[in-house]
């Protein structure tokens, strides 16, 4: 047996597959096909949660993802999920769930005494009641008492997958409208994807049976499903929730998997046409005590009976302002439940409804509504009173005993996805609902999602929408559709009553948003305090926030606000729905892009060789590069100091492969580069290399590098490692956008070449150990030369440039030879004392030399005149990018200039980022330290910085202020070591 | 002759070229080491260039974006006035970028499905038939992708990211990611 409230027959549950599960520490039985909610109801569990703010006992109020009450946590440890809705959890063997906002459990909650404080906790209470001495005094305790479940602390052990898909037509919703739309959409061969969040297709027909074509509606629809399954151009995805529509018709849908592989799959769908057949949500009515466990949406009660074969109670009273709840009443009666009465808010319900009720032997009380509901832990009785057409309650009619109160306040189209697509909406009085208008993206709503509640009209509308989408995407068909006969009630508008209340009542016990404990009185309070826009109302009262995003409360709140402020619904507006439609696991968005895969880093051609040397590898601008090569027992700083000393003393080997390389070739290449760089590139001779500084349009230093002219029309442009790809785009932009007439090509070739830099006084000696066609003597290949030829048997480029101040050769070979060349250089350099050095030692050496590092020593305000290029600008007649900006007044006055800084009291490195201040007036910053190191060469700390008018202040003593105190320092020229360049020009 | 031994971005997996079979998943991955890749540029749109290319490679450079012409080599349109030549031997006219890339073939019944996990381009045979190509991404890794037929894709990935791309594909083809 799967619970005392399980009906003896019917339903779509599998009675041959019993399942055991636990809720709040108690074992229960359920059936395959149950949700956690239906299984709990089958076992007679009434209180499943506590409200967010006041810890009031709450029961299951819906049968779908609009559920506001039945929030549970599932699982434990790293696999736990917080705040799932019991109504959307498919039951499985061994499921363990617990209520989220109660202690020790939902039935006996120690926090429930908070309910007594309700008068002190109105909307916005944290701005009022708890302001003395300050909100912080209370914040911790309040946050503990309020709230939802807890996020798991451990690392998520599950995997998540992603899948791109492309469709001519995407249909959201696999119910009547969705499948009929898919039928016509796919008839002409269009690629069609249908997504539906349930475990089986059928939509509302799964729980609300209807007669279509003289037979069972669901069976009729399953015939269409079978036809769709036979079409290879149709993909039907169940358990897949469309969570958001984004720009360019991009739709995210999350599929729940159960197959031992990934847990969820995030579908990233590009659709040319979108049809939303997402259905409608039933609205509750707002009346006193409407949050009692046992108060349930009428349609949900019917779904529990018809789909899950569960009686949500023994004896029901139905309260409604429209026809749909009559069908729910009939379904309950047919399943053997007692239906004490239908209380219809309307004074004259339509004839067809009254006749049908009489046939089912159910009494209809006209112009009647609930005045009071008794039963704290479950409905015991409802007191009914007369009600007028404005919702004002009158004389008491009497009390009816019942344990289930079914309510229906009409139906609201699920417009969330339509809103994501930018759709506009309006309130339709006739349909009593907010309905879609038009959207900028190609999305069409059909059926209940459009406010069309007639089955026959839905089918016609859906078929037409599908056919239209097929034609619009170039796949028309001549299929003829025989619309089925449907015998259904004519559509009658719901009574425009959202709330019923007695004269003088503010609605303090009438709940609008059950999840956030917002009452009708709170909405009125917001109106009084002038939070009258729907967006203000939401933020002031928290209405419509949290897990259900107000799916059952938004429209009612807008209606109450409209009535209170004497405006129309449209004037109050609708809240802007944003993705996701319903809470979605973050893991699904992360997919497999976690850990190392989150941001793949580039490996050097000689990566393996570096690893064998024990290199400490770090991320430098997206490349995994050796930071240093520690010997056993060496610290980072010891290793770096050794590498610098050995390089300056003999020869060091550095892997410079990531340095950006762009080939710029063509008749106008020189002219083009001359317009890009501050430096004159027209006068650069073939075989020569020249430093180049690049600015943006605002005259700000953008990048730098060495340019080599390999031929009259062939330049190799060097960029910083991090600028390798962006500078190629930058050059393309200027070429294509500004100077398309210049004849040249731009090709980034960074990855094509492995660059091994030999640095140090013995560098040339080591190169001589290799066979080469290039004359590398000082006379034939002086500093700033660029040569091409054969080296070690391969076509190579050798540039004599230096970022260390030592004799230096950058040997470039095709990347495939990079690893072998590194190993050969290490092998042949052993006798010369070769030392591999990493990025950190390189940085020390360039700081000693005062070489600028764009990005470290410059920022978004640094101009060329700040870093020593005033003369170059003045000398260059031709225009170049950013030149004009350098001449503006802002480019001239009291600028921070690039200087060296020396410590004057010994000690360790000067603190990076420390502010340069006047020792006698430390309140104003004159600049800061941009690069710093301890120089093993000089035996003292050296640093670089940007200091106001720094170049004119050489020799001045300043203080460096940092979190670690104040250091005396002296302003100096940038170059601290070998300023004459004697070591370079050998 | 060179005394330096060549290596690829995947040599640490196998000197002869990395390979991985996922029979159950209907996918096989194979590195194609040493594949020649060259860039051709021509903004002039004159027939001389087209004739020269046809003579050299046995096919005219395609003018339809994202398509490939096949002669002795495959000539892929990658940008206006820019083609990527794949296969054959380097020629003087082209800019050799063979070493900038690592070539990986993704073959099998479910090759398109595997790629579609992380390639945003529509790889359905209707949209991306044989001799279609695209510069796109594999997850966050930039790639050049070309269909040789509906179950055989050639992927070029920047050499430095070859291992990341390989590991990503292997992971995606493993049953745990099904």
mmCIF file with all atom_site columns, C-alpha atoms in Angstrom, chain A residues 796-965:
data_model
loop_
_atom_site.group_PDB
_atom_site.id
_atom_site.type_symbol
_atom_site.label_atom_id
_atom_site.label_alt_id
_atom_site.label_comp_id
_atom_site.label_asym_id
_atom_site.label_entity_id
_atom_site.label_seq_id
_atom_site.pdbx_PDB_ins_code
_atom_site.Cartn_x
_atom_site.Cartn_y
_atom_site.Cartn_z
_atom_site.occupancy
_atom_site.B_iso_or_equiv
_atom_site.pdbx_formal_charge
_atom_site.auth_seq_id
_atom_site.auth_comp_id
_atom_site.auth_asym_id
_atom_site.auth_atom_id
_atom_site.pdbx_PDB_model_num
ATOM 1   C CA . UNK A 1 796 ? 65.375 30.229 -38.338 1.00 0.00 ? 796 UNK A CA 1
ATOM 2   C CA . UNK A 1 797 ? 65.161 33.888 -37.469 1.00 0.00 ? 797 UNK A CA 1
ATOM 3   C CA . UNK A 1 798 ? 67.641 35.446 -35.086 1.00 0.00 ? 798 UNK A CA 1
ATOM 4   C CA . UNK A 1 799 ? 67.031 38.834 -33.540 1.00 0.00 ? 799 UNK A CA 1
ATOM 5   C CA . UNK A 1 800 ? 69.555 40.663 -31.413 1.00 0.00 ? 800 UNK A CA 1
ATOM 6   C CA . UNK A 1 801 ? 67.276 42.345 -28.970 1.00 0.00 ? 801 UNK A CA 1
ATOM 7   C CA . UNK A 1 802 ? 67.521 42.370 -25.213 1.00 0.00 ? 802 UNK A CA 1
ATOM 8   C CA . UNK A 1 803 ? 65.149 42.773 -22.304 1.00 0.00 ? 803 UNK A CA 1
ATOM 9   C CA . UNK A 1 804 ? 67.914 42.022 -19.795 1.00 0.00 ? 804 UNK A CA 1
ATOM 10  C CA . UNK A 1 805 ? 70.672 44.431 -20.746 1.00 0.00 ? 805 UNK A CA 1
ATOM 11  C CA . UNK A 1 806 ? 72.961 41.549 -21.655 1.00 0.00 ? 806 UNK A CA 1
ATOM 12  C CA . UNK A 1 807 ? 74.195 40.339 -25.014 1.00 0.00 ? 807 UNK A CA 1
ATOM 13  C CA . UNK A 1 808 ? 71.109 38.538 -26.182 1.00 0.00 ? 808 UNK A CA 1
ATOM 14  C CA . UNK A 1 809 ? 69.929 36.505 -29.167 1.00 0.00 ? 809 UNK A CA 1
ATOM 15  C CA . UNK A 1 810 ? 66.327 35.535 -29.758 1.00 0.00 ? 810 UNK A CA 1
ATOM 16  C CA . UNK A 1 811 ? 66.450 32.376 -31.867 1.00 0.00 ? 811 UNK A CA 1
ATOM 17  C CA . UNK A 1 812 ? 63.126 31.591 -33.527 1.00 0.00 ? 812 UNK A CA 1
ATOM 18  C CA . UNK A 1 813 ? 62.511 28.212 -35.133 1.00 0.00 ? 813 UNK A CA 1
ATOM 19  C CA . UNK A 1 814 ? 59.293 26.608 -36.344 1.00 0.00 ? 814 UNK A CA 1
ATOM 20  C CA . UNK A 1 815 ? 57.447 25.542 -33.215 1.00 0.00 ? 815 UNK A CA 1
ATOM 21  C CA . UNK A 1 816 ? 57.802 21.827 -33.954 1.00 0.00 ? 816 UNK A CA 1
ATOM 22  C CA . UNK A 1 817 ? 61.545 22.174 -33.292 1.00 0.00 ? 817 UNK A CA 1
ATOM 23  C CA . UNK A 1 818 ? 61.157 24.235 -30.143 1.00 0.00 ? 818 UNK A CA 1
ATOM 24  C CA . UNK A 1 819 ? 61.426 21.431 -27.653 1.00 0.00 ? 819 UNK A CA 1
ATOM 25  C CA . UNK A 1 820 ? 64.419 19.855 -29.410 1.00 0.00 ? 820 UNK A CA 1
ATOM 26  C CA . UNK A 1 821 ? 66.189 23.203 -29.698 1.00 0.00 ? 821 UNK A CA 1
ATOM 27  C CA . UNK A 1 822 ? 65.694 23.916 -25.987 1.00 0.00 ? 822 UNK A CA 1
ATOM 28  C CA . UNK A 1 823 ? 67.157 20.519 -25.106 1.00 0.00 ? 823 UNK A CA 1
ATOM 29  C CA . UNK A 1 824 ? 70.092 21.000 -27.491 1.00 0.00 ? 824 UNK A CA 1
ATOM 30  C CA . UNK A 1 825 ? 70.898 24.432 -26.103 1.00 0.00 ? 825 UNK A CA 1
ATOM 31  C CA . UNK A 1 826 ? 70.788 23.105 -22.569 1.00 0.00 ? 826 UNK A CA 1
ATOM 32  C CA . UNK A 1 827 ? 72.993 20.181 -23.531 1.00 0.00 ? 827 UNK A CA 1
ATOM 33  C CA . UNK A 1 828 ? 75.577 22.180 -25.464 1.00 0.00 ? 828 UNK A CA 1
ATOM 34  C CA . UNK A 1 829 ? 75.589 24.990 -22.952 1.00 0.00 ? 829 UNK A CA 1
ATOM 35  C CA . UNK A 1 830 ? 76.399 22.811 -19.994 1.00 0.00 ? 830 UNK A CA 1
ATOM 36  C CA . UNK A 1 831 ? 80.132 23.534 -20.183 1.00 0.00 ? 831 UNK A CA 1
ATOM 37  C CA . UNK A 1 832 ? 79.451 27.252 -20.450 1.00 0.00 ? 832 UNK A CA 1
ATOM 38  C CA . UNK A 1 833 ? 77.393 27.195 -17.268 1.00 0.00 ? 833 UNK A CA 1
ATOM 39  C CA . UNK A 1 834 ? 74.031 27.634 -18.962 1.00 0.00 ? 834 UNK A CA 1
ATOM 40  C CA . UNK A 1 835 ? 71.122 28.359 -16.615 1.00 0.00 ? 835 UNK A CA 1
ATOM 41  C CA . UNK A 1 836 ? 67.476 28.225 -17.577 1.00 0.00 ? 836 UNK A CA 1
ATOM 42  C CA . UNK A 1 837 ? 65.640 31.217 -16.205 1.00 0.00 ? 837 UNK A CA 1
ATOM 43  C CA . UNK A 1 838 ? 61.985 31.985 -15.869 1.00 0.00 ? 838 UNK A CA 1
ATOM 44  C CA . UNK A 1 839 ? 59.735 35.012 -16.106 1.00 0.00 ? 839 UNK A CA 1
ATOM 45  C CA . UNK A 1 840 ? 60.562 36.167 -12.575 1.00 0.00 ? 840 UNK A CA 1
ATOM 46  C CA . UNK A 1 841 ? 64.320 36.408 -13.234 1.00 0.00 ? 841 UNK A CA 1
ATOM 47  C CA . UNK A 1 842 ? 63.578 38.179 -16.503 1.00 0.00 ? 842 UNK A CA 1
ATOM 48  C CA . UNK A 1 843 ? 61.512 40.715 -14.561 1.00 0.00 ? 843 UNK A CA 1
ATOM 49  C CA . UNK A 1 844 ? 64.338 41.296 -12.082 1.00 0.00 ? 844 UNK A CA 1
ATOM 50  C CA . UNK A 1 845 ? 66.795 41.914 -14.888 1.00 0.00 ? 845 UNK A CA 1
ATOM 51  C CA . UNK A 1 846 ? 64.528 44.309 -16.743 1.00 0.00 ? 846 UNK A CA 1
ATOM 52  C CA . UNK A 1 847 ? 63.800 46.246 -13.536 1.00 0.00 ? 847 UNK A CA 1
ATOM 53  C CA . UNK A 1 848 ? 67.546 46.566 -12.962 1.00 0.00 ? 848 UNK A CA 1
ATOM 54  C CA . UNK A 1 849 ? 67.778 47.977 -16.445 1.00 0.00 ? 849 UNK A CA 1
ATOM 55  C CA . UNK A 1 850 ? 64.725 50.208 -16.062 1.00 0.00 ? 850 UNK A CA 1
ATOM 56  C CA . UNK A 1 851 ? 63.013 48.708 -19.099 1.00 0.00 ? 851 UNK A CA 1
ATOM 57  C CA . UNK A 1 852 ? 59.354 49.614 -19.266 1.00 0.00 ? 852 UNK A CA 1
ATOM 58  C CA . UNK A 1 853 ? 56.824 46.794 -18.902 1.00 0.00 ? 853 UNK A CA 1
ATOM 59  C CA . UNK A 1 854 ? 53.554 47.966 -20.432 1.00 0.00 ? 854 UNK A CA 1
ATOM 60  C CA . UNK A 1 855 ? 50.743 47.034 -18.098 1.00 0.00 ? 855 UNK A CA 1
ATOM 61  C CA . UNK A 1 856 ? 52.960 46.912 -15.008 1.00 0.00 ? 856 UNK A CA 1
ATOM 62  C CA . UNK A 1 857 ? 54.612 50.320 -15.256 1.00 0.00 ? 857 UNK A CA 1
ATOM 63  C CA . UNK A 1 858 ? 51.814 51.941 -17.202 1.00 0.00 ? 858 UNK A CA 1
ATOM 64  C CA . UNK A 1 859 ? 48.135 52.271 -16.528 1.00 0.00 ? 859 UNK A CA 1
ATOM 65  C CA . UNK A 1 860 ? 45.085 53.668 -18.268 1.00 0.00 ? 860 UNK A CA 1
ATOM 66  C CA . UNK A 1 861 ? 46.435 57.208 -17.961 1.00 0.00 ? 861 UNK A CA 1
ATOM 67  C CA . UNK A 1 862 ? 50.057 56.777 -19.039 1.00 0.00 ? 862 UNK A CA 1
ATOM 68  C CA . UNK A 1 863 ? 51.065 58.754 -22.118 1.00 0.00 ? 863 UNK A CA 1
ATOM 69  C CA . UNK A 1 864 ? 54.289 58.429 -24.111 1.00 0.00 ? 864 UNK A CA 1
ATOM 70  C CA . UNK A 1 865 ? 55.751 61.651 -22.697 1.00 0.00 ? 865 UNK A CA 1
ATOM 71  C CA . UNK A 1 866 ? 55.419 60.088 -19.243 1.00 0.00 ? 866 UNK A CA 1
ATOM 72  C CA . UNK A 1 867 ? 57.704 57.223 -20.187 1.00 0.00 ? 867 UNK A CA 1
ATOM 73  C CA . UNK A 1 868 ? 60.428 59.191 -21.950 1.00 0.00 ? 868 UNK A CA 1
ATOM 74  C CA . UNK A 1 869 ? 59.055 59.582 -25.447 1.00 0.00 ? 869 UNK A CA 1
ATOM 75  C CA . UNK A 1 870 ? 58.459 63.339 -25.538 1.00 0.00 ? 870 UNK A CA 1
ATOM 76  C CA . UNK A 1 871 ? 61.399 63.790 -27.871 1.00 0.00 ? 871 UNK A CA 1
ATOM 77  C CA . UNK A 1 872 ? 60.350 61.019 -30.205 1.00 0.00 ? 872 UNK A CA 1
ATOM 78  C CA . UNK A 1 873 ? 56.934 62.627 -30.562 1.00 0.00 ? 873 UNK A CA 1
ATOM 79  C CA . UNK A 1 874 ? 58.391 66.025 -31.192 1.00 0.00 ? 874 UNK A CA 1
ATOM 80  C CA . UNK A 1 875 ? 60.783 64.695 -33.807 1.00 0.00 ? 875 UNK A CA 1
ATOM 81  C CA . UNK A 1 876 ? 58.282 62.646 -35.744 1.00 0.00 ? 876 UNK A CA 1
ATOM 82  C CA . UNK A 1 877 ? 56.556 64.767 -38.374 1.00 0.00 ? 877 UNK A CA 1
ATOM 83  C CA . UNK A 1 878 ? 54.143 62.149 -39.603 1.00 0.00 ? 878 UNK A CA 1
ATOM 84  C CA . UNK A 1 879 ? 50.846 61.559 -37.876 1.00 0.00 ? 879 UNK A CA 1
ATOM 85  C CA . UNK A 1 880 ? 50.271 58.411 -35.864 1.00 0.00 ? 880 UNK A CA 1
ATOM 86  C CA . UNK A 1 881 ? 47.479 56.950 -33.790 1.00 0.00 ? 881 UNK A CA 1
ATOM 87  C CA . UNK A 1 882 ? 47.064 58.991 -30.620 1.00 0.00 ? 882 UNK A CA 1
ATOM 88  C CA . UNK A 1 883 ? 49.444 61.793 -31.599 1.00 0.00 ? 883 UNK A CA 1
ATOM 89  C CA . UNK A 1 884 ? 46.891 64.582 -31.388 1.00 0.00 ? 884 UNK A CA 1
ATOM 90  C CA . UNK A 1 885 ? 45.815 63.481 -27.924 1.00 0.00 ? 885 UNK A CA 1
ATOM 91  C CA . UNK A 1 886 ? 49.376 63.793 -26.643 1.00 0.00 ? 886 UNK A CA 1
ATOM 92  C CA . UNK A 1 887 ? 49.219 67.530 -27.434 1.00 0.00 ? 887 UNK A CA 1
ATOM 93  C CA . UNK A 1 888 ? 46.141 68.301 -25.381 1.00 0.00 ? 888 UNK A CA 1
ATOM 94  C CA . UNK A 1 889 ? 46.614 70.309 -22.164 1.00 0.00 ? 889 UNK A CA 1
ATOM 95  C CA . UNK A 1 890 ? 45.803 67.226 -20.118 1.00 0.00 ? 890 UNK A CA 1
ATOM 96  C CA . UNK A 1 891 ? 48.844 65.648 -21.712 1.00 0.00 ? 891 UNK A CA 1
ATOM 97  C CA . UNK A 1 892 ? 51.192 68.370 -20.496 1.00 0.00 ? 892 UNK A CA 1
ATOM 98  C CA . UNK A 1 893 ? 50.624 69.374 -16.901 1.00 0.00 ? 893 UNK A CA 1
ATOM 99  C CA . UNK A 1 894 ? 52.016 67.769 -13.742 1.00 0.00 ? 894 UNK A CA 1
ATOM 100 C CA . UNK A 1 895 ? 52.014 64.261 -15.091 1.00 0.00 ? 895 UNK A CA 1
ATOM 101 C CA . UNK A 1 896 ? 53.191 61.124 -13.381 1.00 0.00 ? 896 UNK A CA 1
ATOM 102 C CA . UNK A 1 897 ? 56.436 60.078 -15.024 1.00 0.00 ? 897 UNK A CA 1
ATOM 103 C CA . UNK A 1 898 ? 58.302 56.823 -15.173 1.00 0.00 ? 898 UNK A CA 1
ATOM 104 C CA . UNK A 1 899 ? 61.287 56.889 -12.813 1.00 0.00 ? 899 UNK A CA 1
ATOM 105 C CA . UNK A 1 900 ? 63.522 54.650 -10.771 1.00 0.00 ? 900 UNK A CA 1
ATOM 106 C CA . UNK A 1 901 ? 63.293 54.455 -6.987  1.00 0.00 ? 901 UNK A CA 1
ATOM 107 C CA . UNK A 1 902 ? 66.146 53.473 -4.680  1.00 0.00 ? 902 UNK A CA 1
ATOM 108 C CA . UNK A 1 903 ? 65.850 52.335 -1.118  1.00 0.00 ? 903 UNK A CA 1
ATOM 109 C CA . UNK A 1 904 ? 68.123 54.429 1.100   1.00 0.00 ? 904 UNK A CA 1
ATOM 110 C CA . UNK A 1 905 ? 68.229 52.260 4.214   1.00 0.00 ? 905 UNK A CA 1
ATOM 111 C CA . UNK A 1 906 ? 69.008 48.860 2.737   1.00 0.00 ? 906 UNK A CA 1
ATOM 112 C CA . UNK A 1 907 ? 66.534 46.151 3.598   1.00 0.00 ? 907 UNK A CA 1
ATOM 113 C CA . UNK A 1 908 ? 64.268 44.146 1.338   1.00 0.00 ? 908 UNK A CA 1
ATOM 114 C CA . UNK A 1 909 ? 62.395 45.074 -1.802  1.00 0.00 ? 909 UNK A CA 1
ATOM 115 C CA . UNK A 1 910 ? 60.422 48.308 -1.745  1.00 0.00 ? 910 UNK A CA 1
ATOM 116 C CA . UNK A 1 911 ? 56.725 47.551 -1.352  1.00 0.00 ? 911 UNK A CA 1
ATOM 117 C CA . UNK A 1 912 ? 54.877 47.253 -4.654  1.00 0.00 ? 912 UNK A CA 1
ATOM 118 C CA . UNK A 1 913 ? 52.003 49.697 -4.938  1.00 0.00 ? 913 UNK A CA 1
ATOM 119 C CA . UNK A 1 914 ? 53.341 51.880 -2.115  1.00 0.00 ? 914 UNK A CA 1
ATOM 120 C CA . UNK A 1 915 ? 52.468 55.536 -2.502  1.00 0.00 ? 915 UNK A CA 1
ATOM 121 C CA . UNK A 1 916 ? 55.215 58.049 -3.072  1.00 0.00 ? 916 UNK A CA 1
ATOM 122 C CA . UNK A 1 917 ? 54.707 60.854 -0.568  1.00 0.00 ? 917 UNK A CA 1
ATOM 123 C CA . UNK A 1 918 ? 56.485 63.941 0.621   1.00 0.00 ? 918 UNK A CA 1
ATOM 124 C CA . UNK A 1 919 ? 57.998 62.925 4.021   1.00 0.00 ? 919 UNK A CA 1
ATOM 125 C CA . UNK A 1 920 ? 56.883 66.232 5.517   1.00 0.00 ? 920 UNK A CA 1
ATOM 126 C CA . UNK A 1 921 ? 53.329 66.038 4.159   1.00 0.00 ? 921 UNK A CA 1
ATOM 127 C CA . UNK A 1 922 ? 52.145 62.474 3.743   1.00 0.00 ? 922 UNK A CA 1
ATOM 128 C CA . UNK A 1 923 ? 48.540 63.306 2.975   1.00 0.00 ? 923 UNK A CA 1
ATOM 129 C CA . UNK A 1 924 ? 48.911 63.563 -0.782  1.00 0.00 ? 924 UNK A CA 1
ATOM 130 C CA . UNK A 1 925 ? 50.093 60.810 -3.089  1.00 0.00 ? 925 UNK A CA 1
ATOM 131 C CA . UNK A 1 926 ? 52.640 61.838 -5.714  1.00 0.00 ? 926 UNK A CA 1
ATOM 132 C CA . UNK A 1 927 ? 52.595 58.462 -7.405  1.00 0.00 ? 927 UNK A CA 1
ATOM 133 C CA . UNK A 1 928 ? 53.375 54.876 -6.642  1.00 0.00 ? 928 UNK A CA 1
ATOM 134 C CA . UNK A 1 929 ? 55.747 51.954 -7.026  1.00 0.00 ? 929 UNK A CA 1
ATOM 135 C CA . UNK A 1 930 ? 54.926 49.940 -10.148 1.00 0.00 ? 930 UNK A CA 1
ATOM 136 C CA . UNK A 1 931 ? 57.705 47.326 -10.214 1.00 0.00 ? 931 UNK A CA 1
ATOM 137 C CA . UNK A 1 932 ? 60.068 46.211 -7.519  1.00 0.00 ? 932 UNK A CA 1
ATOM 138 C CA . UNK A 1 933 ? 62.715 43.627 -6.784  1.00 0.00 ? 933 UNK A CA 1
ATOM 139 C CA . UNK A 1 934 ? 65.854 42.954 -4.821  1.00 0.00 ? 934 UNK A CA 1
ATOM 140 C CA . UNK A 1 935 ? 68.701 43.267 -7.295  1.00 0.00 ? 935 UNK A CA 1
ATOM 141 C CA . UNK A 1 936 ? 71.230 40.464 -6.837  1.00 0.00 ? 936 UNK A CA 1
ATOM 142 C CA . UNK A 1 937 ? 73.469 42.298 -9.276  1.00 0.00 ? 937 UNK A CA 1
ATOM 143 C CA . UNK A 1 938 ? 73.589 45.522 -7.261  1.00 0.00 ? 938 UNK A CA 1
ATOM 144 C CA . UNK A 1 939 ? 72.990 43.964 -3.869  1.00 0.00 ? 939 UNK A CA 1
ATOM 145 C CA . UNK A 1 940 ? 70.176 46.385 -3.043  1.00 0.00 ? 940 UNK A CA 1
ATOM 146 C CA . UNK A 1 941 ? 66.500 46.848 -3.713  1.00 0.00 ? 941 UNK A CA 1
ATOM 147 C CA . UNK A 1 942 ? 65.545 48.623 -6.907  1.00 0.00 ? 942 UNK A CA 1
ATOM 148 C CA . UNK A 1 943 ? 62.154 49.734 -8.033  1.00 0.00 ? 943 UNK A CA 1
ATOM 149 C CA . UNK A 1 944 ? 60.333 51.586 -10.750 1.00 0.00 ? 944 UNK A CA 1
ATOM 150 C CA . UNK A 1 945 ? 57.389 53.868 -10.333 1.00 0.00 ? 945 UNK A CA 1
ATOM 151 C CA . UNK A 1 946 ? 55.186 56.591 -11.701 1.00 0.00 ? 946 UNK A CA 1
ATOM 152 C CA . UNK A 1 947 ? 55.833 59.867 -9.870  1.00 0.00 ? 947 UNK A CA 1
ATOM 153 C CA . UNK A 1 948 ? 54.416 63.317 -10.497 1.00 0.00 ? 948 UNK A CA 1
ATOM 154 C CA . UNK A 1 949 ? 56.980 65.362 -12.440 1.00 0.00 ? 949 UNK A CA 1
ATOM 155 C CA . UNK A 1 950 ? 59.332 62.551 -11.476 1.00 0.00 ? 950 UNK A CA 1
ATOM 156 C CA . UNK A 1 951 ? 62.063 63.132 -14.015 1.00 0.00 ? 951 UNK A CA 1
ATOM 157 C CA . UNK A 1 952 ? 62.770 66.642 -12.748 1.00 0.00 ? 952 UNK A CA 1
ATOM 158 C CA . UNK A 1 953 ? 62.954 65.343 -9.202  1.00 0.00 ? 953 UNK A CA 1
ATOM 159 C CA . UNK A 1 954 ? 65.907 62.953 -9.583  1.00 0.00 ? 954 UNK A CA 1
ATOM 160 C CA . UNK A 1 955 ? 67.805 62.753 -6.313  1.00 0.00 ? 955 UNK A CA 1
ATOM 161 C CA . UNK A 1 956 ? 64.865 63.911 -4.201  1.00 0.00 ? 956 UNK A CA 1
ATOM 162 C CA . UNK A 1 957 ? 64.195 61.933 -1.029  1.00 0.00 ? 957 UNK A CA 1
ATOM 163 C CA . UNK A 1 958 ? 60.630 60.765 -0.684  1.00 0.00 ? 958 UNK A CA 1
ATOM 164 C CA . UNK A 1 959 ? 58.779 58.313 1.516   1.00 0.00 ? 959 UNK A CA 1
ATOM 165 C CA . UNK A 1 960 ? 57.022 55.187 0.277   1.00 0.00 ? 960 UNK A CA 1
ATOM 166 C CA . UNK A 1 961 ? 53.868 54.704 2.268   1.00 0.00 ? 961 UNK A CA 1
ATOM 167 C CA . UNK A 1 962 ? 52.274 51.287 2.381   1.00 0.00 ? 962 UNK A CA 1
ATOM 168 C CA . UNK A 1 963 ? 50.341 49.113 4.784   1.00 0.00 ? 963 UNK A CA 1
ATOM 169 C CA . UNK A 1 964 ? 53.672 48.041 6.219   1.00 0.00 ? 964 UNK A CA 1
ATOM 170 C CA . UNK A 1 965 ? 54.720 51.536 7.198   1.00 0.00 ? 965 UNK A CA 1
#
